[in-house]
C-alpha positions as a Markdown table, in Angstrom:
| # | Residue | x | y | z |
|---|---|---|---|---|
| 1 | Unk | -28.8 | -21.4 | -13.2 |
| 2 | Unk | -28.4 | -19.4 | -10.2 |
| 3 | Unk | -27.2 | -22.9 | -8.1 |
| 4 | Unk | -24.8 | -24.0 | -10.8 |
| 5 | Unk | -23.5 | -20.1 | -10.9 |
| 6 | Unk | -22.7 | -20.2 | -7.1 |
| 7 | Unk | -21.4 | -23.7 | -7.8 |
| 8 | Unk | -19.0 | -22.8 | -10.1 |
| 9 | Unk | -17.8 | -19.7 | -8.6 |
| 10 | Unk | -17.2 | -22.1 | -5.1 |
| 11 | Unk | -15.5 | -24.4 | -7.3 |
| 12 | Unk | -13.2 | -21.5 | -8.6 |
| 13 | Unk | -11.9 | -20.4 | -5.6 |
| 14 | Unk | -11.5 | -23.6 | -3.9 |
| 15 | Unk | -9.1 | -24.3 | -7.1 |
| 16 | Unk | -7.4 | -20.6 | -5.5 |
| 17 | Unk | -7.3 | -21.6 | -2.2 |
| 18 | Unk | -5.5 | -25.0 | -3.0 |
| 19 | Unk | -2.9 | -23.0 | -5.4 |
| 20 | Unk | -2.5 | -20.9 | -2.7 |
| 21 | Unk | -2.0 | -23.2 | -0.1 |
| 22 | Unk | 0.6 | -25.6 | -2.0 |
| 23 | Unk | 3.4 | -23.2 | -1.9 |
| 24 | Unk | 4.7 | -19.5 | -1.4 |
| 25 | Unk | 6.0 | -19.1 | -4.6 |
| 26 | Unk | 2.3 | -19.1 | -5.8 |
| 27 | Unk | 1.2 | -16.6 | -3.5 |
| 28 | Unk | 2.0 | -13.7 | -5.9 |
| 29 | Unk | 0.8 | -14.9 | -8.6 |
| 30 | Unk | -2.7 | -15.2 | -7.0 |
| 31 | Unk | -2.9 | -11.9 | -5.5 |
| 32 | Unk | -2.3 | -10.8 | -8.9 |
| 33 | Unk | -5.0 | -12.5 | -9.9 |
| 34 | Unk | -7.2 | -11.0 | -7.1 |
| 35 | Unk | -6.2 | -7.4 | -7.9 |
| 36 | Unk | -9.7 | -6.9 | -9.6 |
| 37 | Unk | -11.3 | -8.0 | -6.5 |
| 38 | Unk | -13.1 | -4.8 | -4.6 |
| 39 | Unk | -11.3 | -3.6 | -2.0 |
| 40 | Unk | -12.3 | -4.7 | 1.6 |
| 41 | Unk | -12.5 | -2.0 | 3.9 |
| 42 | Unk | -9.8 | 0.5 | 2.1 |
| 43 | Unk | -7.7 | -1.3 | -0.4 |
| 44 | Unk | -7.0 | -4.5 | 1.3 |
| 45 | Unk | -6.9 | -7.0 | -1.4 |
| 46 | Unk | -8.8 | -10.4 | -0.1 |
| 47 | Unk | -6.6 | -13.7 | -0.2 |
| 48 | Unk | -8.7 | -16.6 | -1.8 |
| 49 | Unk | -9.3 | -18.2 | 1.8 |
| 50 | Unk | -11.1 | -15.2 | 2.6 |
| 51 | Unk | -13.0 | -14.4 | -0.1 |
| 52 | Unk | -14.7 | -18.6 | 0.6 |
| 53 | Unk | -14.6 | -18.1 | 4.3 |
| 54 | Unk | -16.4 | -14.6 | 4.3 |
| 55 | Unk | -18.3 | -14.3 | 1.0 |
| 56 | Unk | -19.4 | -17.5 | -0.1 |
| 57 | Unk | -19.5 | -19.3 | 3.4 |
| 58 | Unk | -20.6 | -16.0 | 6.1 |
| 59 | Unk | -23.1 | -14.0 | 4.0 |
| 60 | Unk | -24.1 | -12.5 | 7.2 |
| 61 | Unk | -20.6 | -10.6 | 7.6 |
| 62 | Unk | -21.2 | -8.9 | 4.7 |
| 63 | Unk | -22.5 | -5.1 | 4.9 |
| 64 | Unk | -22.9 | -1.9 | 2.6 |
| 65 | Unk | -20.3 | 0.1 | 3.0 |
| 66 | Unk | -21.3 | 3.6 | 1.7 |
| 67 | Unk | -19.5 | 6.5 | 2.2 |
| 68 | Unk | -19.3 | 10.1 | 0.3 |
| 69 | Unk | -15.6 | 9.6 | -0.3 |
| 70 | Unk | -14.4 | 8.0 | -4.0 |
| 71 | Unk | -11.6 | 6.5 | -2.8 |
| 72 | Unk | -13.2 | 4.0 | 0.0 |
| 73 | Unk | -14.9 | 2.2 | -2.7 |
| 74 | Unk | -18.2 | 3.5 | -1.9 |
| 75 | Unk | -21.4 | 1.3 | -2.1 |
| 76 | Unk | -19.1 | -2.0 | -2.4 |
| 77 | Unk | -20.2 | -4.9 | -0.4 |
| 78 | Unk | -17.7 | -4.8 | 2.7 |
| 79 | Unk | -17.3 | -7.5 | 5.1 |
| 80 | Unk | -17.9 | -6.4 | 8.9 |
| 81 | Unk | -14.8 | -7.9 | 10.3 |
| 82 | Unk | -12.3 | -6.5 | 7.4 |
| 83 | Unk | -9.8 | -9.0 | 6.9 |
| 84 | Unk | -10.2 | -10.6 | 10.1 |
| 85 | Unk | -12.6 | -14.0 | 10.8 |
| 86 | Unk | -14.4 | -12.7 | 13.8 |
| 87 | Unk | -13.9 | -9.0 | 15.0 |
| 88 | Unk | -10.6 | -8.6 | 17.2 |
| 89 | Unk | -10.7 | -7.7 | 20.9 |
| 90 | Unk | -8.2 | -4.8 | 21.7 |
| 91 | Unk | -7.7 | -4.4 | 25.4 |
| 92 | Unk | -6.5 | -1.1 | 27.4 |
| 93 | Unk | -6.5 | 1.5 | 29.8 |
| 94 | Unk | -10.1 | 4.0 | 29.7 |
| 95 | Unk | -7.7 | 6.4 | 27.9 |
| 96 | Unk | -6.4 | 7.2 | 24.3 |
| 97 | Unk | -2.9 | 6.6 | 24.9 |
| 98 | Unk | -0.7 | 4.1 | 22.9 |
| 99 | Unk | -4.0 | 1.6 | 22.1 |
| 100 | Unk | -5.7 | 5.3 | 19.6 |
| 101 | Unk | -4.0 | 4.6 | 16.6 |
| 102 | Unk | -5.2 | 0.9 | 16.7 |
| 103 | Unk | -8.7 | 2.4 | 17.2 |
| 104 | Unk | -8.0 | 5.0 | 14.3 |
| 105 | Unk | -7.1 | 2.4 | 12.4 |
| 106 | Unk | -10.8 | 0.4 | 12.2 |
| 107 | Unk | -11.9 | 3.6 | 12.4 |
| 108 | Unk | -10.6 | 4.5 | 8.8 |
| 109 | Unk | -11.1 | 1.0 | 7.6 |
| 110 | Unk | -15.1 | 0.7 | 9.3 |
| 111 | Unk | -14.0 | -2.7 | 10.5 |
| 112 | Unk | -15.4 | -4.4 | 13.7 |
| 113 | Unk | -13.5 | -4.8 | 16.3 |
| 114 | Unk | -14.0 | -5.1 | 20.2 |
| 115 | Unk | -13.0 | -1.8 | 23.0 |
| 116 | Unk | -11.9 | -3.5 | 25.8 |
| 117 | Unk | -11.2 | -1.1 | 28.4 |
| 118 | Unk | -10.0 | -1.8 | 31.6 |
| 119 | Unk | -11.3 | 1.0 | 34.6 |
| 120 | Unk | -9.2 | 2.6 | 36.7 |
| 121 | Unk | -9.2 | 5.5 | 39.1 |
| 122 | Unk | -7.2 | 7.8 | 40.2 |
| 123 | Unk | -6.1 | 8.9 | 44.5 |
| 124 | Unk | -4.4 | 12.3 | 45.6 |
| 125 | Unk | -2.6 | 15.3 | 42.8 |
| 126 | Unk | -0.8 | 13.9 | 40.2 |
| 127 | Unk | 3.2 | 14.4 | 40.6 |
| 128 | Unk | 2.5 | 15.1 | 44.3 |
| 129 | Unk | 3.6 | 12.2 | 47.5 |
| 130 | Unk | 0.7 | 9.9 | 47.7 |
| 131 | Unk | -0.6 | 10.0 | 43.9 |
| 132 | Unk | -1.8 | 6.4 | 42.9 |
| 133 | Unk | -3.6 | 4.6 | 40.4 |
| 134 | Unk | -5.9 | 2.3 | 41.6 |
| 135 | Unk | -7.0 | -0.4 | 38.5 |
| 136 | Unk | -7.8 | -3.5 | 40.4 |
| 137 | Unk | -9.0 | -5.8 | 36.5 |
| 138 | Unk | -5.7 | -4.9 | 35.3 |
| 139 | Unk | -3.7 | -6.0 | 38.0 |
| 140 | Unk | -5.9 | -9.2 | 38.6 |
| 141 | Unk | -4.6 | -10.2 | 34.8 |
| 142 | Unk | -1.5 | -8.9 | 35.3 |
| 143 | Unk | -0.9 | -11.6 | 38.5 |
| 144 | Unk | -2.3 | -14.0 | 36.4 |
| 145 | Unk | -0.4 | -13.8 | 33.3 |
| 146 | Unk | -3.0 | -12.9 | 30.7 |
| 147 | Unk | -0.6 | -10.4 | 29.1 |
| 148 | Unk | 2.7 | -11.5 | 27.8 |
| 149 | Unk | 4.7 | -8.7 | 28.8 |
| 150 | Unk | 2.3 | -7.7 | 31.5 |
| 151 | Unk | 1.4 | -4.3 | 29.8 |
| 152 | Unk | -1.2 | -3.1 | 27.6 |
| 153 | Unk | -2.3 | -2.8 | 24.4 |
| 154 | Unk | -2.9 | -6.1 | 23.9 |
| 155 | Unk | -5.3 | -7.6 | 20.9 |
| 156 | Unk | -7.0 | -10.9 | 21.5 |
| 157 | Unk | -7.0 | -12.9 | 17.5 |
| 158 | Unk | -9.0 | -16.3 | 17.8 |
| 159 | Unk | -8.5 | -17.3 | 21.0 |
| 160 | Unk | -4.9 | -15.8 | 21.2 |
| 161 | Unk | -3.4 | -12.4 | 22.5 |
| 162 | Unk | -0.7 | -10.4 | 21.7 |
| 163 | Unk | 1.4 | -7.8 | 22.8 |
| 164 | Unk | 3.8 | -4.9 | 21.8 |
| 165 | Unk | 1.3 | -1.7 | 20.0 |
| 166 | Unk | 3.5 | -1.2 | 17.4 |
| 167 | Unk | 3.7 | -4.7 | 16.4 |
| 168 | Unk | -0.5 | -4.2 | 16.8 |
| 169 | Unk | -0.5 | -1.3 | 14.4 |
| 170 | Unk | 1.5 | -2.8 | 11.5 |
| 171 | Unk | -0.8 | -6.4 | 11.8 |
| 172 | Unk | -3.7 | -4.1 | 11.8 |
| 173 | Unk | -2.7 | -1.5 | 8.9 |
| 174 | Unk | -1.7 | -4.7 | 6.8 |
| 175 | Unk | -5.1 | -6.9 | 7.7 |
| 176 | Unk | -7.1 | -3.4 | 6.5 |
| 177 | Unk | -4.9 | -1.9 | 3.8 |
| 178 | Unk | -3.6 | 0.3 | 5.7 |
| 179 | Unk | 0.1 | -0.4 | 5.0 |
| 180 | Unk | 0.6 | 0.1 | 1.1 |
| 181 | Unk | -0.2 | -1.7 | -1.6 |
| 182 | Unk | 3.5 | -3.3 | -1.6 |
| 183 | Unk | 6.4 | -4.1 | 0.5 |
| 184 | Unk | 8.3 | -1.2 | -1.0 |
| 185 | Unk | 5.2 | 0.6 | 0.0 |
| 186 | Unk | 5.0 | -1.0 | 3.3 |
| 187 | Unk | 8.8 | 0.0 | 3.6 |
| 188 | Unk | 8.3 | 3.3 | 3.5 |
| 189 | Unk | 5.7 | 3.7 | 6.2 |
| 190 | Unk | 7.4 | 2.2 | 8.8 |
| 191 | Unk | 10.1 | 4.2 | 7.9 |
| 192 | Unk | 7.8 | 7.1 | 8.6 |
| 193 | Unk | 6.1 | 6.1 | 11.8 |
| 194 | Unk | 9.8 | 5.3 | 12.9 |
| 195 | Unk | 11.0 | 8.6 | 12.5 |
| 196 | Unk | 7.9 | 9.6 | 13.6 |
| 197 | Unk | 8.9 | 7.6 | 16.8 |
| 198 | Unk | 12.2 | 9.7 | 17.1 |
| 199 | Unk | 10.8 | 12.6 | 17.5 |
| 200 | Unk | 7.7 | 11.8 | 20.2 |
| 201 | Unk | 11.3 | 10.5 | 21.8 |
| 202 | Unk | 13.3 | 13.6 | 21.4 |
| 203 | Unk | 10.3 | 15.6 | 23.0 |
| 204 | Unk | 10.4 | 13.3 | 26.1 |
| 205 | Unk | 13.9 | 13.7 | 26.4 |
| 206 | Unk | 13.9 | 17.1 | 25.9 |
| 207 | Unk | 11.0 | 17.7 | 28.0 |
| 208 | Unk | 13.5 | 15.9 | 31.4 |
| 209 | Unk | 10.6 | 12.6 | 31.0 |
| 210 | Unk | 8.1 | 14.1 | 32.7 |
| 211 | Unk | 4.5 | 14.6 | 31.5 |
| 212 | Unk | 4.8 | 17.9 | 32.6 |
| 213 | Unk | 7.6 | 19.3 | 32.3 |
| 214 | Unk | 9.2 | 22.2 | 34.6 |
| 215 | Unk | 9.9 | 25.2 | 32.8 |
| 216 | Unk | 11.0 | 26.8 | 35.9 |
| 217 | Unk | 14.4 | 24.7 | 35.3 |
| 218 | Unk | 16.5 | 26.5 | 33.3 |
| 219 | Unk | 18.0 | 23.6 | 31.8 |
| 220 | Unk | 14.5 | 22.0 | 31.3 |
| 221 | Unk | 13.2 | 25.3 | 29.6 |
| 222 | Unk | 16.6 | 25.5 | 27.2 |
| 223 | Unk | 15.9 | 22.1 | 26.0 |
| 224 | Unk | 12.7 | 22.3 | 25.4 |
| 225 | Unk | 12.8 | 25.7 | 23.8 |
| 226 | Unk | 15.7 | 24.2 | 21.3 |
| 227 | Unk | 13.3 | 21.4 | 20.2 |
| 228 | Unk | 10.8 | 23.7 | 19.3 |
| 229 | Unk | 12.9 | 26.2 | 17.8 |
| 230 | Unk | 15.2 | 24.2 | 15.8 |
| 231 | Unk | 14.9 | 20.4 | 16.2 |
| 232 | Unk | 11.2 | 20.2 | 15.5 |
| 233 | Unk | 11.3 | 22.1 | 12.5 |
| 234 | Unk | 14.1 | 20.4 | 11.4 |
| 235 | Unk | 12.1 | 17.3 | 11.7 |
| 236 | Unk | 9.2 | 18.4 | 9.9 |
| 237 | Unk | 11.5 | 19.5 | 6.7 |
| 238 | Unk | 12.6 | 16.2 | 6.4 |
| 239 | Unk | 9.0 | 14.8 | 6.8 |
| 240 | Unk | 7.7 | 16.7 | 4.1 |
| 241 | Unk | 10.3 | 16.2 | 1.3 |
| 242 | Unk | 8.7 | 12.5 | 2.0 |
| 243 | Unk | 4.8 | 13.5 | 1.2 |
| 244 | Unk | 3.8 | 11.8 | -1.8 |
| 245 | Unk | 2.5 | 13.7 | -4.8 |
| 246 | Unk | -0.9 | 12.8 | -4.4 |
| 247 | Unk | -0.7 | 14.5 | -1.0 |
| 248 | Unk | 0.1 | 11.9 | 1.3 |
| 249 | Unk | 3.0 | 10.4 | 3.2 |
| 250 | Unk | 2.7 | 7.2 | 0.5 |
| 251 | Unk | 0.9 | 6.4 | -2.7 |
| 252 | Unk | -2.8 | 7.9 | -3.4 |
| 253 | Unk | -4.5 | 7.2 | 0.1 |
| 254 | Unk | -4.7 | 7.5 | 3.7 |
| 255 | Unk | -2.0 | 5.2 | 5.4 |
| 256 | Unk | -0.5 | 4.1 | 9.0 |
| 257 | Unk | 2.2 | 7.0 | 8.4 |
| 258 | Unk | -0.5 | 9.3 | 7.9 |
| 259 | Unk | -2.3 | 8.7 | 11.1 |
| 260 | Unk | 0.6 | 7.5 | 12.9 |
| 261 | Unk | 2.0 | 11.7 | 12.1 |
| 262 | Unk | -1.8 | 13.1 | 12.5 |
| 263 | Unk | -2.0 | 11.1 | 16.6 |
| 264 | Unk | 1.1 | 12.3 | 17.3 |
| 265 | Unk | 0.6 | 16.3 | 16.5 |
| 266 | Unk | -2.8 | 15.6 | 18.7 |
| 267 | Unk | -1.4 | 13.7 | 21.7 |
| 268 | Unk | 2.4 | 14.5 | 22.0 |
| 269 | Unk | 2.0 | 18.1 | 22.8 |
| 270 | Unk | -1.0 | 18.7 | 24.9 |
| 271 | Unk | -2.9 | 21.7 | 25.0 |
| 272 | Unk | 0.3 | 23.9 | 26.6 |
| 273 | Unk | 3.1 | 23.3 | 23.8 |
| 274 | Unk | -0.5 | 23.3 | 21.2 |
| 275 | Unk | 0.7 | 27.1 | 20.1 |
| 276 | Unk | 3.9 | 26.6 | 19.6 |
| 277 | Unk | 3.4 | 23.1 | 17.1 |
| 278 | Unk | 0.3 | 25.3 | 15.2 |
| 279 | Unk | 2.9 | 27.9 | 13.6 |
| 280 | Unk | 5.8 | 25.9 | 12.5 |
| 281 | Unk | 3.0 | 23.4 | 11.4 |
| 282 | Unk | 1.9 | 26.1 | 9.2 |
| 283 | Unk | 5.6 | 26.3 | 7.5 |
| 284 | Unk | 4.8 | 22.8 | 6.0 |
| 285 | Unk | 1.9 | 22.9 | 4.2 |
| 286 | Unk | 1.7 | 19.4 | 2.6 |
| 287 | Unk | 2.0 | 18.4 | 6.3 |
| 288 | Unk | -0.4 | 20.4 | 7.4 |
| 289 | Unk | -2.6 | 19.2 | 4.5 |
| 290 | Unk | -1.8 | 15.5 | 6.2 |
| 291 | Unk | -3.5 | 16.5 | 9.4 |
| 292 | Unk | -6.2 | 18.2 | 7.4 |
| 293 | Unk | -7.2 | 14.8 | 5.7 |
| 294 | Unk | -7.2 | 12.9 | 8.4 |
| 295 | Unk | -9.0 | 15.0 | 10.6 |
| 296 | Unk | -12.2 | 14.7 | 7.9 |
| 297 | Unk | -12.0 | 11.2 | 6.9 |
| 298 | Unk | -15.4 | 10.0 | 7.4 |
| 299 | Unk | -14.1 | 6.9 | 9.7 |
| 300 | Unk | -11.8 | 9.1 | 11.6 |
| 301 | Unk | -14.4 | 12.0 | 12.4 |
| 302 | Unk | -17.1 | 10.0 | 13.1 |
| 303 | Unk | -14.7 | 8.1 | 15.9 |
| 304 | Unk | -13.4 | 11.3 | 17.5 |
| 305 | Unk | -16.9 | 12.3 | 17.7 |
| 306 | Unk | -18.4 | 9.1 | 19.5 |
| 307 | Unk | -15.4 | 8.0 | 21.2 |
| 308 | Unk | -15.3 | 8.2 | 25.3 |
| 309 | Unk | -13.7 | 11.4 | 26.8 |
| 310 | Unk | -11.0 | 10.5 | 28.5 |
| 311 | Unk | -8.3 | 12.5 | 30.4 |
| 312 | Unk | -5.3 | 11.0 | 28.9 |
């Protein structure tokens, strides 16, 4: 009984797979279909190829997924490598930098993935005649043209690599549900993390593009005074007339935008400007209720706790 059971159940979504391979019109109506399929990692809605590639055909993939939180469908069989085949390899610099909300993102989702991190060092006082970075692997695949725009992030997918971290992000959010459960959905939070772009933008502007910026300069200090005092706040209005009822940016769950806004108050700033983002924070408190969340999602916390110290 058990053989014909598995039998039939192969049978079914082979019948699936085929539908959905024989045109895009059909694609909706089978992920309709799917809607009562549990969630893999948070409320990515498995295609039919999946479901036979990972469930019926890789039984080893499969792990419990148990967590304390309702909403990541707790206890649910959860495959290790989310929505992907075989776990992902993201490659960058020994530093948070533009490759953390990647990381953040299987951290939310507890997918596998792979940390490349390529070493480097660092000679002489930053800012100062002399400073260099020395990161000998880097260059090496630089000169050799294993990075399509010769910079990192980079994510290696079965046996191919690609570039550009936002482009990353969005893949990744979708792959893990992570990007709404609708285009309209999906609309909306790259609207956010755009605007969310603007501003890290206005702050290096404002800031004369430096990492550090001179407040001896009168003109550096007026600028960056102004952001904080009006164009910041500004900004953060207009960011919380967006929060969602259920108390994030979209829908009822944690999202890129959510993150995307919860890296940026953590990295943009540093530990100098840190007291003047805290109060005018405070002055929003669905936004602060944002970084709140984040901050104690299970996957999130447990990353920030286990994750390398780096400088940058």
């Amino acid at each position: 009984k058990i053989a014909a059971s598995v039998g039939l159940a192969v049978l079914a979504v082979v019948v699936l797979v085929k539908s959905y391979d024989k045109s895009s019109s059909s694609i909706s109506n089978t992920n309709a279909i799917l809607r009562g399929v549990p969630s893999v990692g948070r409320g990515y809605v498995a295609t039919p190829r999946h479901i036979l590639t990972n469930t019926l055909l890789k039984p080893s993939c499969v792990k419990d997924y148990h967590r304390s939180n309702p909403t990541r469908s707790a206890g649910i069989p959860v495959f290790a490598g989310g929505a992907f085949a075989s776990p992902p390899k993201l490659k960058y610099f020994d530093a948070r930098g533009a490759a953390e909300v990647i990381r953040y993102l299987f951290a939310a989702s507890g997918a596998d993935y792979e940390d490349y991190r390529y070493q480097f060092k660092m000679e002489g006082t930053f800012g100062q005649p002399g400073f260099k970075v020395i990161k000998e692997e880097f260059d090496a695949d630089k000169a050799s043209f294993k990075l399509p725009f010769q910079k990192v992030p980079v994510m290696e997918i079965e046996g191919q690599t690609y570039a550009q971290s936002k482009a990353i992000e969005r893949y990744v959010a979708k792959q893990l549900g992570l990007f709404g459960k609708d285009d309209l959905e999906g609309l909306k939070i790259d609207m956010v993390c755009e605007q969310i772009r603007d501003i890290r933008d206005a702050w290096t502007k404002a800031k004369g593009y430096k990492m550090r910026p001179n407040m001896t300069d009168t003109s550096v200090a007026t600028t960056v005074n102004t952001f904080f005092d009006t164009d910041l706040p500004t900004q953060m209005d207009m960011l919380q007339r967006l929060v969602a009822d259920e108390g994030w940016f979209v829908g009822g769950s944690l999202s890129l935008a959510d993150i995307q806004f919860y890296n940026f108050l953590n990295s943009a700033f540093g530990p100098a400007f840190a007291e003047k983002v805290d109060p005018i924070l405070a002055k929003y408190p669905k936004l602060a209720t944002i970084k709140e969340k984040v901050a104690s999602d299970p996957g999130i916390k447990g990353w920030e706790e286990k994750r390398p110290q780096t400088q940058f």
